[in-house]
């Protein structure tokens, strides 16, 4: 199926479903929907980082600190987190990601989605989807810190990353 044809729940400012439309229409009209962000770490505690392919509908060719994506119509955040993580990592049998918090991402220019942030440890060999992931690696926190100022990152992922850092710091 063409990703633009996937049906999404459209939600209001309180994350209540108000409509269902194809993803392409939701993006074109700037309709608020739902998304999941899953922080993936390997057995050594390194963070999975990847570069999105140039064919992605949103934020093509940018680097991302999370795997994830949109929540399908009628799908729960928890279901979407596991599905998206397994799809993007190319694994099966991943532990269920743990939900940490949810926030409203809004760039003020038509990109707005309720964003549920999760974490999971992946000790399985990853085989990321070629149609989703152009490059990937597991990076130490120090390496991620160095790359934050050098690489072009997806803005919603940066927002989620900053909120996650604050969450872990108790702010």
Tab-separated table of C-alpha atoms in Angstrom:
chain	number	residue	atom	x	y	z
A	1	UNK	CA	0.000	0.000	0.000
A	2	UNK	CA	1.143	3.530	-0.728
A	3	UNK	CA	1.910	5.217	2.643
A	4	UNK	CA	-0.130	8.258	1.560
A	5	UNK	CA	-3.215	6.005	1.421
A	6	UNK	CA	-2.934	4.730	5.011
A	7	UNK	CA	-5.954	5.865	7.064
A	8	UNK	CA	-5.161	7.910	10.175
A	9	UNK	CA	-7.241	9.053	13.112
A	10	UNK	CA	-7.437	12.847	13.148
A	11	UNK	CA	-7.475	14.176	16.716
A	12	UNK	CA	-8.269	17.426	18.484
A	13	UNK	CA	-6.194	19.399	20.993
A	14	UNK	CA	-7.208	16.866	23.696
A	15	UNK	CA	-6.172	13.820	21.589
A	16	UNK	CA	-9.784	12.809	20.913
A	17	UNK	CA	-10.579	11.280	17.509
A	18	UNK	CA	-12.653	13.655	15.360
A	19	UNK	CA	-12.227	12.144	11.863
A	20	UNK	CA	-10.371	9.593	9.760
A	21	UNK	CA	-8.552	10.508	6.534
A	22	UNK	CA	-5.713	9.155	4.365
A	23	UNK	CA	-2.222	10.110	5.535
A	24	UNK	CA	-1.518	12.097	2.359
A	25	UNK	CA	-4.592	14.251	2.969
A	26	UNK	CA	-3.724	14.684	6.655
A	27	UNK	CA	-0.259	15.936	5.691
A	28	UNK	CA	-1.513	18.165	2.863
A	29	UNK	CA	-4.153	19.802	5.067
A	30	UNK	CA	-1.992	19.946	8.218
A	31	UNK	CA	-4.438	17.826	10.233
A	32	UNK	CA	-3.408	16.773	13.723
A	33	UNK	CA	-2.897	13.014	14.102
A	34	UNK	CA	-0.937	10.601	16.318
A	35	UNK	CA	2.656	9.377	16.183
A	36	UNK	CA	5.039	7.247	18.217
A	37	UNK	CA	8.731	7.776	18.955
A	38	UNK	CA	10.698	4.771	20.217
A	39	UNK	CA	14.181	5.231	21.643
A	40	UNK	CA	16.104	2.020	20.901
A	41	UNK	CA	19.268	1.046	22.737
A	42	UNK	CA	21.416	-2.037	22.243
A	43	UNK	CA	22.841	-4.310	24.970
A	44	UNK	CA	25.753	-1.878	25.446
A	45	UNK	CA	23.365	1.064	25.968
A	46	UNK	CA	24.154	2.703	22.635
A	47	UNK	CA	21.401	4.605	20.842
A	48	UNK	CA	20.050	3.487	17.452
A	49	UNK	CA	20.370	6.447	15.054
A	50	UNK	CA	19.421	6.438	11.407
A	51	UNK	CA	19.096	8.578	8.314
A	52	UNK	CA	15.720	8.542	6.622
A	53	UNK	CA	15.469	7.775	2.927
A	54	UNK	CA	14.872	10.518	0.387
A	55	UNK	CA	11.459	9.002	-0.454
A	56	UNK	CA	9.892	9.605	2.980
A	57	UNK	CA	6.736	11.773	2.924
A	58	UNK	CA	7.905	13.867	5.895
A	59	UNK	CA	11.473	14.965	6.683
A	60	UNK	CA	13.226	13.037	3.872
A	61	UNK	CA	16.989	12.422	4.148
A	62	UNK	CA	17.232	13.752	7.711
A	63	UNK	CA	18.742	11.925	10.686
A	64	UNK	CA	16.536	10.585	13.473
A	65	UNK	CA	17.140	9.604	17.100
A	66	UNK	CA	13.998	7.444	17.223
A	67	UNK	CA	12.236	4.774	15.228
A	68	UNK	CA	8.507	5.183	14.911
A	69	UNK	CA	5.863	6.761	12.799
A	70	UNK	CA	2.167	7.426	12.559
A	71	UNK	CA	-0.489	5.574	14.511
A	72	UNK	CA	-3.006	3.965	12.155
A	73	UNK	CA	-6.755	4.502	12.465
A	74	UNK	CA	-8.094	2.479	15.389
A	75	UNK	CA	-4.586	1.480	16.505
A	76	UNK	CA	-3.357	2.196	20.043
A	77	UNK	CA	-0.116	4.030	20.731
A	78	UNK	CA	1.287	0.840	22.329
A	79	UNK	CA	0.411	-1.271	19.273
A	80	UNK	CA	1.935	1.295	16.926
A	81	UNK	CA	5.140	1.563	18.995
A	82	UNK	CA	5.821	-2.170	18.787
A	83	UNK	CA	4.778	-2.436	15.121
A	84	UNK	CA	6.844	0.549	14.007
A	85	UNK	CA	9.921	-0.496	16.009
A	86	UNK	CA	9.886	-4.034	14.615
A	87	UNK	CA	9.235	-2.795	11.062
A	88	UNK	CA	11.949	-0.146	11.028
A	89	UNK	CA	14.539	-2.300	12.817
A	90	UNK	CA	13.686	-5.347	10.720
A	91	UNK	CA	13.230	-7.621	13.740
A	92	UNK	CA	10.549	-9.812	15.262
A	93	UNK	CA	10.136	-10.664	18.930
A	94	UNK	CA	11.174	-7.242	20.229
A	95	UNK	CA	10.141	-6.620	23.856
A	96	UNK	CA	7.107	-4.351	24.173
A	97	UNK	CA	8.386	-0.738	24.283
A	98	UNK	CA	7.745	1.062	27.591
A	99	UNK	CA	5.655	4.238	27.360
A	100	UNK	CA	7.343	7.207	29.026
A	101	UNK	CA	5.168	10.247	28.230
A	102	UNK	CA	3.044	11.913	25.554
A	103	UNK	CA	3.259	15.482	24.260
A	104	UNK	CA	1.785	17.612	21.489
A	105	UNK	CA	4.290	18.424	18.760
A	106	UNK	CA	3.335	21.519	16.762
A	107	UNK	CA	5.782	23.374	14.549
A	108	UNK	CA	3.352	26.262	13.984
A	109	UNK	CA	3.540	25.692	10.219
A	110	UNK	CA	1.056	22.868	9.710
A	111	UNK	CA	2.869	19.915	11.249
A	112	UNK	CA	1.109	18.833	14.441
A	113	UNK	CA	0.756	15.435	16.094
A	114	UNK	CA	0.246	13.909	19.501
A	115	UNK	CA	3.531	12.158	20.181
A	116	UNK	CA	3.917	9.172	22.510
A	117	UNK	CA	7.535	8.542	23.526
A	118	UNK	CA	8.749	5.022	24.354
A	119	UNK	CA	11.977	3.200	25.108
A	120	UNK	CA	13.087	-0.352	24.350
A	121	UNK	CA	16.255	-2.415	24.480
A	122	UNK	CA	17.013	-4.372	21.307
A	123	UNK	CA	19.544	-7.179	21.628
A	124	UNK	CA	18.537	-8.692	18.280
A	125	UNK	CA	20.547	-8.155	15.084
A	126	UNK	CA	18.833	-5.305	13.220
A	127	UNK	CA	18.060	-5.287	9.497
A	128	UNK	CA	16.433	-1.893	8.913
A	129	UNK	CA	13.952	-1.505	6.058
A	130	UNK	CA	15.770	-0.220	2.969
A	131	UNK	CA	12.729	1.839	1.951
A	132	UNK	CA	12.731	3.632	5.328
A	133	UNK	CA	16.383	3.740	6.455
A	134	UNK	CA	19.277	4.957	4.294
A	135	UNK	CA	21.959	4.542	7.008
A	136	UNK	CA	21.982	3.368	10.630
A	137	UNK	CA	24.287	2.839	13.562
A	138	UNK	CA	24.316	2.400	17.328
A	139	UNK	CA	26.063	5.448	18.811
A	140	UNK	CA	27.254	6.228	22.332
A	141	UNK	CA	25.643	9.174	24.091
A	142	UNK	CA	28.893	11.137	23.634
A	143	UNK	CA	28.865	10.438	19.890
A	144	UNK	CA	25.202	11.475	19.662
A	145	UNK	CA	26.076	14.697	21.486
A	146	UNK	CA	28.813	15.462	18.954
A	147	UNK	CA	26.536	14.678	15.984
A	148	UNK	CA	23.651	16.847	17.224
A	149	UNK	CA	25.461	19.967	16.045
A	150	UNK	CA	26.795	18.441	12.819
A	151	UNK	CA	23.959	16.503	11.184
A	152	UNK	CA	20.531	17.659	10.003
A	153	UNK	CA	17.909	16.087	12.297
A	154	UNK	CA	14.149	15.650	12.043
A	155	UNK	CA	12.635	18.512	14.076
A	156	UNK	CA	9.962	16.417	15.804
A	157	UNK	CA	12.617	13.910	16.882
A	158	UNK	CA	14.756	16.710	18.304
A	159	UNK	CA	11.729	18.002	20.234
A	160	UNK	CA	11.061	14.491	21.576
A	161	UNK	CA	14.755	14.045	22.453
A	162	UNK	CA	14.885	17.317	24.410
A	163	UNK	CA	11.686	16.406	26.267
A	164	UNK	CA	13.081	12.949	26.998
A	165	UNK	CA	16.264	14.454	28.455
A	166	UNK	CA	14.166	16.762	30.648
A	167	UNK	CA	11.908	13.855	31.664
A	168	UNK	CA	14.902	11.775	32.748
A	169	UNK	CA	16.368	14.741	34.627
A	170	UNK	CA	13.088	15.120	36.555
A	171	UNK	CA	12.187	18.479	34.994
